[in-house]
């Protein structure tokens, strides 16, 4: 055999690595640890893993605030006559002398809850955490395409959060026009207290958030396209990466539209323009604005608003694909059908936005088109649900907390999706619009399902993120308390919604017909409080396990993807020495004839003759031929051991 190496572009050398089982790209980095000080390593870090943790910690903080807000306004809805003076140390003047929640602040709580949960938790928390953490690790890259841009994406998000957080403490209160900020309330600072400085800060915060999202999306797309390791074709990418990749494309195409809507809204508020205002009277006085249309803002908002549903849902579905396949010990059913369904959902998400606007006087023919397209989106969604169920069917199921949350996601996705069929029909939607039926629908299919996907991802990749295991018993309690609680909160809302119970109302006691639902509202609010308290078990488990949890094995779930081939505490650069080459798809679980029930992606077919299919035998032969064509066989030096080998098995 000729003693040669094959030089690639730059400093990459192609060689055969015995330890990693395959041909690999050797990148000549003297030190992947990138030693620095605390600020460069943990504050303004360019390491994708550190940035992912920053997104995760920030999202958990915002999740507790956002869910806490929902508990406060659920106290008002469930117990409208209760004395809430015990909240005065927290809410201050927003609890009046009689112990009642201020009506203006109630609207602000609803607005901020929706904004925080949709954007700061489900968008930044899911994509910011898991796209950052998993894309380089699962495709075999040292880092993101641009570490500096990645760092900026987090800090724009952090500053956006600071601006939004500051708005909670101003004299007139935070924005209170609903998370959809429809004009004219959002366009006229004098309309109500929550339309003033709070709305200005809301718009400023969202502009910063959108910049963060776009910086991140450009990075994710560039990394997936350009930085995959040798052998990692698009047909060998895990479904998590497909979901993150398509999500980033959706965000890159839709978020600029919301940015433009916010910019035009700022012009209307501050510079006397009339993009969204016309024929407005305040206190009997006509404003000079003419020619604008509030409906135009709705079109712009929902062109982002409906893709946003899938910006938060697709990453959760991608995470669940990986978790379900791993813990079913089966290949994912219909890999290519799953990819096509993700792409189909992405395309359709851009052409169904006006189903949110059936009550705006839309032409019935146009409404029929949007109704038809909305119903069609159920097809790729059903494909995903069918594939999850079929993967679970007759699998050797391992019920880890991550697996339970993934199965819970599938349940919520199906139940919430079925109610979406009702809202897709214009005739039915006109009756159900702005009732609690809509609240129940999107909290199940988008909010809770995506939140379950996020929790599944945390439980599954926690050992890789922190090198320790979370406590499983606390995880099981957290799942069952959350799963039962979510259904107890949102399932009854369908019934009161069908009866016409309106959303965003401060109190239902002023309307005699709605007095029938007093007990049901008390039940929903009690369930919300208990479910919120259960989340503190997760927070304790998360923090405690970081320091006191059992040390994690190198591959605790016996997964096939590349992130489990890195050291337990990977430095900046992920792999010490060579990056493994990929030879197979990521779902070779329980393959007939195999020695074990999983075969990692970096294991060549030439090493698994007992389980190879006929076409794989041809690939094994090709591997042997390539190995004998003068490529130097080189054994990598062993990774320096920083911990006892018995813990890293």
Coordinates of C-alpha atoms in Angstrom, one line a residue:
X1 CA 0.0 0.0 0.0
X2 CA 1.4 3.4 -0.9
X3 CA 2.2 5.5 2.1
X4 CA 0.4 8.6 1.1
X5 CA -2.3 10.9 2.3
X6 CA -4.8 12.8 0.1
X7 CA -4.7 16.5 0.6
X8 CA -8.0 18.3 0.5
X9 CA -8.7 22.0 0.3
X10 CA -7.1 24.2 2.9
X11 CA -5.7 22.1 5.8
X12 CA -8.0 19.1 5.5
X13 CA -6.3 15.7 5.0
X14 CA -8.3 12.6 4.1
X15 CA -7.2 9.4 5.8
X16 CA -8.5 6.2 7.2
X17 CA -9.0 6.4 11.0
X18 CA -9.1 3.0 12.7
X19 CA -10.6 4.3 16.0
X20 CA -13.4 6.2 14.2
X21 CA -14.0 3.4 11.6
X22 CA -13.7 5.3 8.4
X23 CA -12.3 7.9 6.1
X24 CA -12.2 11.3 7.9
X25 CA -11.3 14.9 7.4
X26 CA -8.3 15.8 9.6
X27 CA -8.4 19.5 10.3
X28 CA -5.0 20.6 11.7
X29 CA -6.1 22.5 14.8
X30 CA -3.4 22.5 17.5
X31 CA -5.9 23.3 20.2
X32 CA -9.6 22.9 19.9
X33 CA -10.2 24.1 23.4
X34 CA -9.6 27.7 22.5
X35 CA -8.4 28.6 26.0
X36 CA -9.6 32.0 27.1
X37 CA -11.0 33.8 30.1
X38 CA -14.4 33.5 31.7
X39 CA -15.9 36.3 29.6
X40 CA -14.7 34.9 26.2
X41 CA -15.6 31.3 27.2
X42 CA -19.0 31.8 28.8
X43 CA -20.4 35.3 28.2
X44 CA -19.3 36.4 24.7
X45 CA -18.5 32.8 23.6
X46 CA -18.5 31.8 19.9
X47 CA -18.8 28.1 20.8
X48 CA -22.2 26.9 19.5
X49 CA -22.6 24.6 22.6
X50 CA -22.2 27.5 25.0
X51 CA -24.5 29.7 23.0
X52 CA -27.1 27.0 23.0
X53 CA -27.0 26.8 26.8
X54 CA -27.3 30.6 27.0
X55 CA -30.5 30.3 24.9
X56 CA -31.7 27.5 27.0
X57 CA -31.2 29.3 30.4
X58 CA -32.8 32.4 29.1
X59 CA -35.8 30.5 27.7
X60 CA -36.4 28.7 31.0
X61 CA -36.3 32.1 32.8
X62 CA -38.9 33.5 30.4
X63 CA -41.0 30.4 30.5
X64 CA -41.4 30.7 34.3
X65 CA -42.4 34.4 33.9
X66 CA -44.8 33.7 31.0
X67 CA -46.5 30.8 32.6
X68 CA -46.6 32.7 35.9
X69 CA -48.5 35.5 34.1
X70 CA -51.0 33.0 32.9
X71 CA -51.6 31.8 36.4
X72 CA -52.3 35.4 37.6
X73 CA -55.0 36.0 34.9
X74 CA -56.4 32.5 35.4
X75 CA -56.9 33.5 39.1
X76 CA -58.9 36.4 37.9
X77 CA -61.0 34.3 35.5
X78 CA -61.5 31.3 37.8
X79 CA -62.1 33.3 41.0
X80 CA -63.4 36.8 39.8
X81 CA -64.6 37.7 43.3
X82 CA -61.5 36.6 45.2
X83 CA -59.2 39.0 47.1
X84 CA -55.8 39.1 45.3
X85 CA -54.2 41.4 47.8
X86 CA -51.5 38.7 48.5
X87 CA -50.1 39.5 45.0
X88 CA -49.6 43.2 45.9
X89 CA -45.9 42.7 46.8
X90 CA -45.4 41.5 43.2
X91 CA -47.8 43.5 41.2
X92 CA -47.9 46.7 43.3
X93 CA -50.4 49.3 42.0
X94 CA -52.0 46.8 39.6
X95 CA -53.8 45.3 42.5
X96 CA -56.3 48.0 43.6
X97 CA -57.5 48.9 47.2
X98 CA -60.2 46.3 47.0
X99 CA -57.8 43.5 46.2
X100 CA -58.9 43.3 42.5
X101 CA -56.7 43.0 39.5
X102 CA -56.6 46.2 37.4
X103 CA -58.5 45.7 34.2
X104 CA -55.9 47.4 32.1
X105 CA -53.2 45.2 33.6
X106 CA -55.3 42.1 32.9
X107 CA -55.0 42.9 29.1
X108 CA -51.3 43.6 29.5
X109 CA -50.8 40.2 31.2
X110 CA -52.6 38.4 28.3
X111 CA -50.5 40.4 25.8
X112 CA -47.2 39.7 27.5
X113 CA -48.0 36.1 28.2
X114 CA -48.6 35.4 24.5
X115 CA -45.6 37.4 23.3
X116 CA -43.2 35.7 25.8
X117 CA -44.4 32.2 25.2
X118 CA -44.6 32.3 21.4
X119 CA -41.4 34.3 20.7
X120 CA -39.0 34.2 23.7
X121 CA -39.7 30.6 24.8
X122 CA -41.0 28.5 21.9
X123 CA -39.1 30.2 19.1
X124 CA -35.8 31.2 20.7
X125 CA -35.9 28.4 23.3
X126 CA -36.4 25.6 20.7
X127 CA -34.5 26.8 17.7
X128 CA -31.9 28.9 19.6
X129 CA -31.1 26.0 21.9
X130 CA -31.3 22.8 19.8
X131 CA -30.5 24.2 16.3
X132 CA -27.3 25.7 17.9
X133 CA -26.4 22.7 19.9
X134 CA -27.3 19.8 17.5
X135 CA -26.6 21.1 14.0
X136 CA -22.8 21.0 14.2
X137 CA -22.7 17.9 16.4
X138 CA -25.1 15.8 14.2
X139 CA -23.7 16.8 10.8
X140 CA -20.1 16.6 11.9
X141 CA -18.9 20.2 12.0
X142 CA -16.5 22.0 14.3
X143 CA -18.9 24.8 14.9
X144 CA -21.4 27.0 13.1
X145 CA -20.5 28.7 9.8
X146 CA -20.0 32.0 11.7
X147 CA -19.3 31.9 15.4
X148 CA -19.3 35.6 15.7
X149 CA -22.8 35.9 14.0
X150 CA -24.0 33.2 16.3
X151 CA -22.8 35.1 19.3
X152 CA -24.6 38.2 18.0
X153 CA -27.8 36.3 17.6
X154 CA -27.9 35.4 21.2
X155 CA -27.1 38.9 22.4
X156 CA -29.7 40.5 20.2
X157 CA -32.1 38.1 21.8
X158 CA -30.9 38.9 25.3
X159 CA -31.2 42.7 24.7
X160 CA -34.7 42.2 23.3
X161 CA -35.6 40.4 26.5
X162 CA -34.2 43.1 28.6
X163 CA -36.2 45.7 26.7
X164 CA -39.4 43.6 27.1
X165 CA -38.6 43.0 30.8
X166 CA -38.1 46.7 31.4
X167 CA -41.6 47.4 29.9
X168 CA -43.2 45.5 32.8
X169 CA -42.1 48.1 35.3
X170 CA -43.0 51.4 33.6
X171 CA -45.7 53.7 35.0
X172 CA -48.3 53.1 32.3
X173 CA -47.7 49.4 32.1
X174 CA -46.5 47.1 29.3
X175 CA -48.2 46.7 25.9
X176 CA -51.8 45.7 26.2
X177 CA -53.2 45.4 22.7
X178 CA -52.9 41.6 22.5
X179 CA -49.9 39.7 21.2
X180 CA -51.1 40.3 17.7
X181 CA -50.9 44.1 18.3
X182 CA -53.7 45.0 15.9
X183 CA -54.1 48.7 15.1
X184 CA -55.7 51.1 15.8
X185 CA -55.0 50.3 19.5
X186 CA -51.3 49.6 18.8
X187 CA -51.0 52.6 16.4
X188 CA -52.5 55.3 18.7
X189 CA -50.4 56.1 21.8
X190 CA -53.4 58.0 23.3
X191 CA -55.8 55.1 22.9
X192 CA -55.2 53.6 26.3
X193 CA -52.3 53.3 28.8
X194 CA -51.0 50.1 27.3
X195 CA -50.7 51.8 23.9
X196 CA -48.1 54.3 25.1
X197 CA -44.5 53.7 26.1
X198 CA -45.2 50.0 26.7
X199 CA -46.2 49.5 23.1
X200 CA -43.1 51.4 21.9
X201 CA -40.9 49.1 24.0
X202 CA -42.8 46.1 22.7
X203 CA -42.1 47.1 19.1
X204 CA -38.4 47.9 19.8
X205 CA -38.0 44.5 21.6
X206 CA -39.5 42.6 18.7
X207 CA -37.3 44.4 16.1
X208 CA -34.3 43.2 18.1
X209 CA -35.7 39.7 18.4
X210 CA -36.3 39.5 14.6
X211 CA -32.7 40.5 14.0
X212 CA -31.6 37.8 16.3
X213 CA -33.8 35.2 14.6
X214 CA -32.5 36.2 11.1
X215 CA -28.8 36.0 12.2
X216 CA -29.4 32.6 13.6
X217 CA -31.4 31.4 10.6
X218 CA -28.7 32.4 8.1
X219 CA -26.1 30.6 10.2
X220 CA -28.2 27.4 10.5
X221 CA -28.8 27.2 6.8
X222 CA -25.2 27.9 5.8
X223 CA -23.9 25.4 8.2
X224 CA -26.2 22.6 7.0
X225 CA -25.5 23.2 3.4
X226 CA -21.7 23.8 3.6
X227 CA -20.3 22.1 6.6
X228 CA -21.5 18.5 6.6
X229 CA -18.8 15.9 7.3
X230 CA -17.6 13.4 4.6
X231 CA -20.5 11.0 3.8
X232 CA -23.2 13.1 5.4
X233 CA -25.5 13.5 2.4
X234 CA -28.9 15.0 2.8
X235 CA -30.4 11.5 2.7
X236 CA -28.3 10.6 5.8
X237 CA -29.2 13.6 7.9
X238 CA -31.2 13.0 11.1
X239 CA -34.8 14.3 10.9
X240 CA -33.9 16.7 13.7
X241 CA -31.5 18.5 11.2
X242 CA -34.1 18.4 8.5
X243 CA -36.6 20.1 10.8
X244 CA -34.1 22.7 12.0
X245 CA -33.0 23.4 8.4
X246 CA -36.5 23.9 7.1
X247 CA -37.5 25.9 10.1
X248 CA -34.6 28.3 9.5
X249 CA -35.8 28.8 5.9
X250 CA -39.3 29.5 7.0
X251 CA -38.1 32.1 9.5
X252 CA -35.8 33.7 7.0
X253 CA -38.7 34.2 4.6
X254 CA -41.4 35.2 7.1
X255 CA -39.9 37.3 9.9
X256 CA -38.9 40.2 7.6
X257 CA -42.6 40.7 6.8
X258 CA -43.3 41.1 10.5
X259 CA -40.3 43.5 10.8
X260 CA -41.8 45.6 8.0
X261 CA -45.2 45.6 9.7
X262 CA -43.6 46.8 12.9
X263 CA -41.6 49.5 11.1
X264 CA -44.7 50.8 9.4
X265 CA -46.6 50.8 12.7
X266 CA -43.8 52.8 14.3
X267 CA -44.2 55.3 11.4
X268 CA -47.9 55.6 12.1
X269 CA -47.3 56.0 15.8
X270 CA -44.5 58.6 15.7
X271 CA -44.3 60.2 12.2
X272 CA -47.9 60.9 11.3
X273 CA -48.2 58.4 8.5
X274 CA -51.4 56.5 7.7
X275 CA -50.5 53.0 6.7
X276 CA -52.9 51.3 9.1
X277 CA -55.1 54.3 10.1
X278 CA -58.2 55.9 8.5
X279 CA -61.3 57.7 9.8
X280 CA -60.4 57.5 13.5
X281 CA -62.3 59.4 16.2
X282 CA -61.0 59.8 19.7
X283 CA -63.2 61.7 22.2
X284 CA -65.4 62.9 19.4
X285 CA -62.5 64.5 17.6
X286 CA -61.5 63.3 14.1
X287 CA -57.9 62.4 13.6
X288 CA -56.2 63.6 10.4
X289 CA -55.2 60.0 9.3
X290 CA -56.7 59.0 6.0
X291 CA -56.3 56.1 3.5
X292 CA -54.8 53.5 5.7
X293 CA -56.2 50.0 6.4
X294 CA -56.0 48.0 9.6
X295 CA -56.7 44.9 7.5
X296 CA -53.4 45.4 5.8
X297 CA -51.6 45.0 9.1
X298 CA -53.5 41.7 9.7
X299 CA -52.3 40.4 6.3
X300 CA -48.7 41.3 7.1
X301 CA -48.8 40.0 10.7
X302 CA -50.4 36.6 9.8
X303 CA -48.0 36.1 6.9
X304 CA -45.5 35.6 9.7
X305 CA -48.1 34.5 12.3
X306 CA -49.1 31.2 10.6
X307 CA -45.6 30.1 9.6
X308 CA -44.7 31.0 13.1
X309 CA -46.9 28.1 14.2
X310 CA -44.5 25.7 12.3
X311 CA -41.4 27.7 13.3
X312 CA -42.1 26.5 16.9
X313 CA -43.7 23.2 16.0
X314 CA -41.3 21.7 13.4
X315 CA -38.2 21.7 15.7
X316 CA -40.3 19.9 18.4
X317 CA -41.5 17.3 15.8
X318 CA -37.9 16.8 14.7
X319 CA -36.7 16.3 18.2
X320 CA -39.5 13.8 18.8
X321 CA -38.5 11.9 15.7
X322 CA -35.1 11.3 17.1
X323 CA -36.3 10.5 20.6
X324 CA -39.0 8.1 19.4
X325 CA -36.8 6.2 17.0
X326 CA -34.1 5.8 19.6
X327 CA -36.3 4.7 22.4
X328 CA -38.5 2.4 20.2
X329 CA -35.3 0.7 19.1
X330 CA -36.7 0.7 15.6
X331 CA -35.9 2.5 12.4
X332 CA -38.0 5.6 11.9
X333 CA -41.0 4.6 9.7
X334 CA -41.1 6.5 6.4
X335 CA -37.9 8.5 6.6
X336 CA -38.4 10.1 3.2
X337 CA -42.2 10.6 3.8
X338 CA -41.3 12.5 6.9
X339 CA -38.9 14.8 5.0
X340 CA -41.5 15.4 2.3
X341 CA -44.1 16.2 5.0
X342 CA -41.8 18.8 6.6
X343 CA -41.3 20.4 3.3
X344 CA -45.0 20.2 2.4
X345 CA -45.9 21.8 5.8
X346 CA -43.4 24.6 5.2
X347 CA -44.7 25.4 1.7
X348 CA -48.4 25.3 2.7
X349 CA -47.7 27.4 5.9
X350 CA -47.1 30.5 3.6
X351 CA -50.4 30.3 1.8
X352 CA -53.0 29.8 4.5
X353 CA -52.5 33.0 6.6
X354 CA -55.9 34.5 5.8
X355 CA -57.8 31.7 7.6
X356 CA -57.2 33.9 10.6
X357 CA -59.2 36.6 8.9
X358 CA -62.5 35.0 7.9
X359 CA -64.4 37.6 10.0
X360 CA -62.8 40.7 8.4
X361 CA -65.3 40.8 5.5
X362 CA -63.2 38.7 3.2
X363 CA -64.7 37.8 -0.2
X364 CA -66.4 34.4 0.2
X365 CA -64.6 33.0 -2.9
X366 CA -61.2 34.1 -1.5
X367 CA -62.2 32.6 1.9
X368 CA -63.0 29.3 0.2
X369 CA -59.5 29.2 -1.3
X370 CA -57.8 29.7 2.0
X371 CA -60.2 27.2 3.6
X372 CA -59.2 24.6 1.0
X373 CA -55.5 25.2 1.5
X374 CA -55.8 25.0 5.2
X375 CA -57.6 21.7 5.1
X376 CA -54.9 20.3 2.8
X377 CA -52.2 21.1 5.4
X378 CA -53.8 18.3 7.5
X379 CA -52.4 15.8 5.0
X380 CA -48.6 16.2 5.7
X381 CA -49.5 16.6 9.4
X382 CA -51.3 13.3 9.3
X383 CA -48.4 11.7 7.6
X384 CA -46.2 12.7 10.5
X385 CA -48.6 11.4 13.1
X386 CA -49.0 8.1 11.2
X387 CA -45.3 7.7 11.0
X388 CA -44.8 8.3 14.7
X389 CA -47.5 5.8 15.6
X390 CA -46.1 3.2 13.2
X391 CA -42.6 3.7 14.6
X392 CA -44.0 3.0 18.1
X393 CA -46.0 0.0 16.9
X394 CA -44.4 -3.2 18.2
X395 CA -41.2 -1.4 19.2
X396 CA -39.1 -2.4 22.1
X397 CA -40.1 0.7 23.9
X398 CA -37.9 2.4 26.5
X399 CA -40.0 4.8 28.6
X400 CA -37.5 7.5 29.5
X401 CA -38.8 10.9 30.4
X402 CA -37.8 12.2 27.0
X403 CA -39.8 9.3 25.4
X404 CA -42.9 10.1 27.5
X405 CA -42.8 13.8 26.5
X406 CA -42.4 12.8 22.8
X407 CA -45.4 10.5 23.0
X408 CA -47.3 13.2 24.8
X409 CA -46.4 15.6 21.9
X410 CA -47.9 13.2 19.4
X411 CA -51.1 13.0 21.5
X412 CA -51.4 16.8 21.7
X413 CA -50.6 17.2 18.1
X414 CA -53.4 14.8 17.0
X415 CA -56.0 16.1 19.4
X416 CA -55.2 19.8 18.7
X417 CA -55.0 19.1 15.0
X418 CA -58.4 17.6 14.9
X419 CA -59.9 20.8 16.3
X420 CA -58.1 22.7 13.6
X421 CA -60.3 21.1 11.0
X422 CA -63.3 22.9 12.6
X423 CA -61.5 26.3 12.5
X424 CA -60.4 25.7 8.9
X425 CA -64.0 25.8 7.8
X426 CA -65.0 29.5 7.3
X427 CA -68.7 28.9 8.3
X428 CA -67.7 27.3 11.6
X429 CA -64.8 29.6 12.3
X430 CA -67.0 32.6 12.1
X431 CA -69.0 31.2 15.0
X432 CA -66.0 30.1 17.0
X433 CA -63.7 33.1 16.3
X434 CA -62.4 34.8 19.4
X435 CA -63.9 32.2 21.7
X436 CA -62.1 29.8 24.1
X437 CA -62.3 27.1 21.4
X438 CA -59.5 28.9 19.5
X439 CA -57.5 29.3 22.7
X440 CA -57.8 25.5 23.4
X441 CA -56.9 24.6 19.8
X442 CA -53.7 26.6 19.5
X443 CA -52.5 25.9 23.1
X444 CA -52.8 22.2 22.4
X445 CA -51.5 21.9 18.8
X446 CA -48.8 24.6 19.0
X447 CA -48.1 25.8 22.6
X448 CA -48.2 22.6 24.6
X449 CA -47.1 20.3 21.9
X450 CA -44.0 22.4 21.2
X451 CA -43.3 22.8 24.9
X452 CA -43.4 19.0 25.2
X453 CA -40.9 18.7 22.4
X454 CA -38.6 21.2 24.1
X455 CA -38.8 19.2 27.3
X456 CA -38.2 16.0 25.5
X457 CA -35.0 17.5 23.9
X458 CA -33.8 18.7 27.3
X459 CA -34.2 15.3 28.9
X460 CA -32.7 13.5 26.0
X461 CA -29.6 15.7 25.4
X462 CA -29.0 16.8 28.9
X463 CA -26.2 14.1 29.4
X464 CA -24.4 15.5 26.3
X465 CA -24.9 19.2 27.4
X466 CA -23.8 18.8 31.0
X467 CA -22.2 15.4 31.3
X468 CA -24.6 14.2 33.9
X469 CA -28.0 12.5 34.1
X470 CA -31.2 14.1 35.2
X471 CA -33.2 12.2 37.9
X472 CA -35.6 9.9 36.1
X473 CA -38.1 9.7 39.0
X474 CA -38.5 13.4 39.1
X475 CA -38.8 13.3 35.3
X476 CA -41.6 10.9 35.4
X477 CA -43.5 12.9 38.0
X478 CA -42.9 16.0 35.9
X479 CA -44.3 14.3 32.8
X480 CA -47.5 13.0 34.3
X481 CA -48.3 16.1 36.3
X482 CA -47.8 18.2 33.1
X483 CA -49.6 15.9 30.7
X484 CA -52.6 15.5 32.9
X485 CA -52.6 19.2 33.8
X486 CA -52.4 20.4 30.2
X487 CA -55.5 18.3 29.2
X488 CA -57.3 19.4 32.4
X489 CA -56.7 23.1 31.4
X490 CA -57.4 23.1 27.7
X491 CA -59.8 20.2 27.0
X492 CA -62.7 21.9 28.9
X493 CA -62.1 25.1 27.0
X494 CA -63.4 23.5 23.8
X495 CA -66.8 23.1 25.4
X496 CA -67.1 26.6 26.8
X497 CA -65.8 27.9 23.5
X498 CA -68.5 26.1 21.5
X499 CA -71.0 27.7 23.9
X500 CA -69.6 31.1 22.9
X501 CA -67.4 32.0 25.9
X502 CA -65.3 34.9 24.6
X503 CA -61.5 35.2 25.1
X504 CA -59.7 38.2 26.5
X505 CA -62.7 39.2 28.8
X506 CA -61.7 40.4 32.2
X507 CA -64.7 38.8 33.9
X508 CA -67.6 36.6 32.8
X509 CA -69.8 37.4 35.9
X510 CA -71.4 40.5 34.1
X511 CA -73.0 38.1 31.5
X512 CA -75.7 35.9 33.0
X513 CA -75.5 33.1 30.4
X514 CA -71.8 32.6 31.1
X515 CA -72.5 32.1 34.8
X516 CA -73.1 28.5 33.9
X517 CA -69.4 28.1 33.4
X518 CA -68.2 29.4 36.8
X519 CA -67.4 25.9 38.2
X520 CA -65.6 24.9 34.9
X521 CA -63.5 28.1 35.0
X522 CA -62.6 27.4 38.6
X523 CA -61.5 23.9 37.6
X524 CA -59.4 25.2 34.7
X525 CA -57.7 27.8 36.9
X526 CA -57.0 25.2 39.7
X527 CA -55.5 22.9 37.1
X528 CA -53.3 25.8 35.7
X529 CA -52.0 26.5 39.2
X530 CA -51.1 22.9 40.0
X531 CA -49.5 22.4 36.6
X532 CA -47.4 25.6 37.1
X533 CA -46.2 24.3 40.5
X534 CA -45.2 21.0 38.9
X535 CA -42.7 22.9 36.7
X536 CA -40.6 23.8 39.7
X537 CA -39.9 20.1 40.0
X538 CA -38.3 20.2 36.6
X539 CA -36.4 23.4 37.4
X540 CA -35.0 21.8 40.6
X541 CA -34.1 18.6 38.7
X542 CA -32.4 20.6 35.9
X543 CA -30.3 22.7 38.3
X544 CA -29.5 20.0 40.9
X545 CA -28.5 17.4 38.3
X546 CA -26.1 19.9 36.7
X547 CA -23.9 19.6 39.9
X548 CA -25.0 16.5 41.7
X549 CA -26.5 14.2 39.0
X550 CA -25.0 10.8 38.1
X551 CA -22.1 11.1 35.6
X552 CA -23.4 10.2 32.2
X553 CA -22.0 7.4 30.0
X554 CA -20.7 8.4 26.6
X555 CA -23.8 7.2 24.9
X556 CA -26.5 6.6 27.5
X557 CA -29.4 6.0 25.1
X558 CA -27.4 3.9 22.6
X559 CA -28.0 6.4 19.8
X560 CA -26.6 6.3 16.3
X561 CA -26.0 10.0 15.6
X562 CA -22.6 11.7 15.7
X563 CA -23.0 13.8 18.8
X564 CA -22.4 10.7 20.9
X565 CA -19.0 10.1 19.4
X566 CA -17.6 13.3 21.0
X567 CA -15.9 13.3 24.4
X568 CA -18.2 13.7 27.4
X569 CA -17.2 17.3 27.8
X570 CA -16.4 18.4 24.2
X571 CA -14.3 21.5 23.8
X572 CA -14.6 24.2 21.2
X573 CA -14.2 22.1 18.1
X574 CA -16.2 19.1 19.3
X575 CA -13.9 16.3 18.3
X576 CA -10.3 15.9 19.4
X577 CA -8.5 15.1 16.2
X578 CA -10.5 13.8 13.3
X579 CA -14.2 14.2 12.6
X580 CA -15.8 10.9 11.9
X581 CA -17.0 10.0 8.4
X582 CA -20.6 9.0 7.9
X583 CA -21.4 5.7 6.1
X584 CA -25.1 5.1 6.8
X585 CA -28.4 6.7 7.8
X586 CA -29.1 7.5 11.5
X587 CA -31.8 4.9 12.1
X588 CA -30.1 1.5 12.0
X589 CA -31.8 0.2 15.1
X590 CA -32.5 -3.5 15.7
X591 CA -31.2 -4.5 12.3
X592 CA -31.6 -8.3 11.7
X593 CA -28.2 -10.1 12.1
X594 CA -26.5 -7.2 13.9
X595 CA -24.4 -7.8 17.0
X596 CA -26.2 -5.0 18.9
X597 CA -29.5 -3.3 18.5
X598 CA -27.9 -0.1 17.2
X599 CA -25.2 0.7 14.6
X600 CA -23.8 4.2 14.7
X601 CA -23.6 6.3 11.6
X602 CA -19.8 6.2 11.5
X603 CA -19.5 2.4 11.4
X604 CA -18.6 1.3 7.9
X605 CA -20.6 -1.4 6.1
X606 CA -17.4 -3.4 5.8
X607 CA -17.4 -3.9 9.6
X608 CA -21.0 -5.2 9.7
X609 CA -21.1 -8.1 7.1
X610 CA -23.6 -10.0 9.3
X611 CA -26.3 -7.4 8.9
X612 CA -25.7 -5.9 5.5
X613 CA -28.5 -5.9 2.9
X614 CA -27.5 -6.7 -0.7
X615 CA -27.0 -3.1 -1.8
X616 CA -25.0 -2.5 1.4
X617 CA -22.7 -5.4 0.5
X618 CA -21.8 -3.4 -2.6
X619 CA -21.0 -0.4 -0.5
X620 CA -18.8 -2.6 1.8
X621 CA -16.9 -3.8 -1.3
X622 CA -16.4 -0.2 -2.4
X623 CA -15.1 0.8 1.0
X624 CA -12.5 -2.0 0.9
X625 CA -11.4 -0.9 -2.6
X626 CA -11.0 2.7 -1.5
X627 CA -9.0 1.6 1.5
X628 CA -6.6 -0.3 -0.8
X629 CA -6.1 2.6 -3.2
X630 CA -3.1 4.2 -1.5
X631 CA -4.8 6.1 1.2
X632 CA -2.7 5.9 4.3
X633 CA -4.2 3.9 7.2
X634 CA -3.5 6.0 10.3
X635 CA -4.5 5.3 13.9
X636 CA -5.6 8.4 15.8
X637 CA -3.8 9.2 19.1
X638 CA -6.0 8.4 22.0
X639 CA -8.0 11.2 23.5
X640 CA -6.4 12.4 26.8
X641 CA -8.4 11.0 29.6
X642 CA -9.8 13.6 32.0
X643 CA -12.0 11.2 33.9
X644 CA -12.2 7.6 35.0
X645 CA -12.8 5.2 32.0
X646 CA -15.4 3.4 34.0
X647 CA -17.7 6.4 33.7
X648 CA -17.1 6.9 29.9
X649 CA -18.5 3.7 28.5

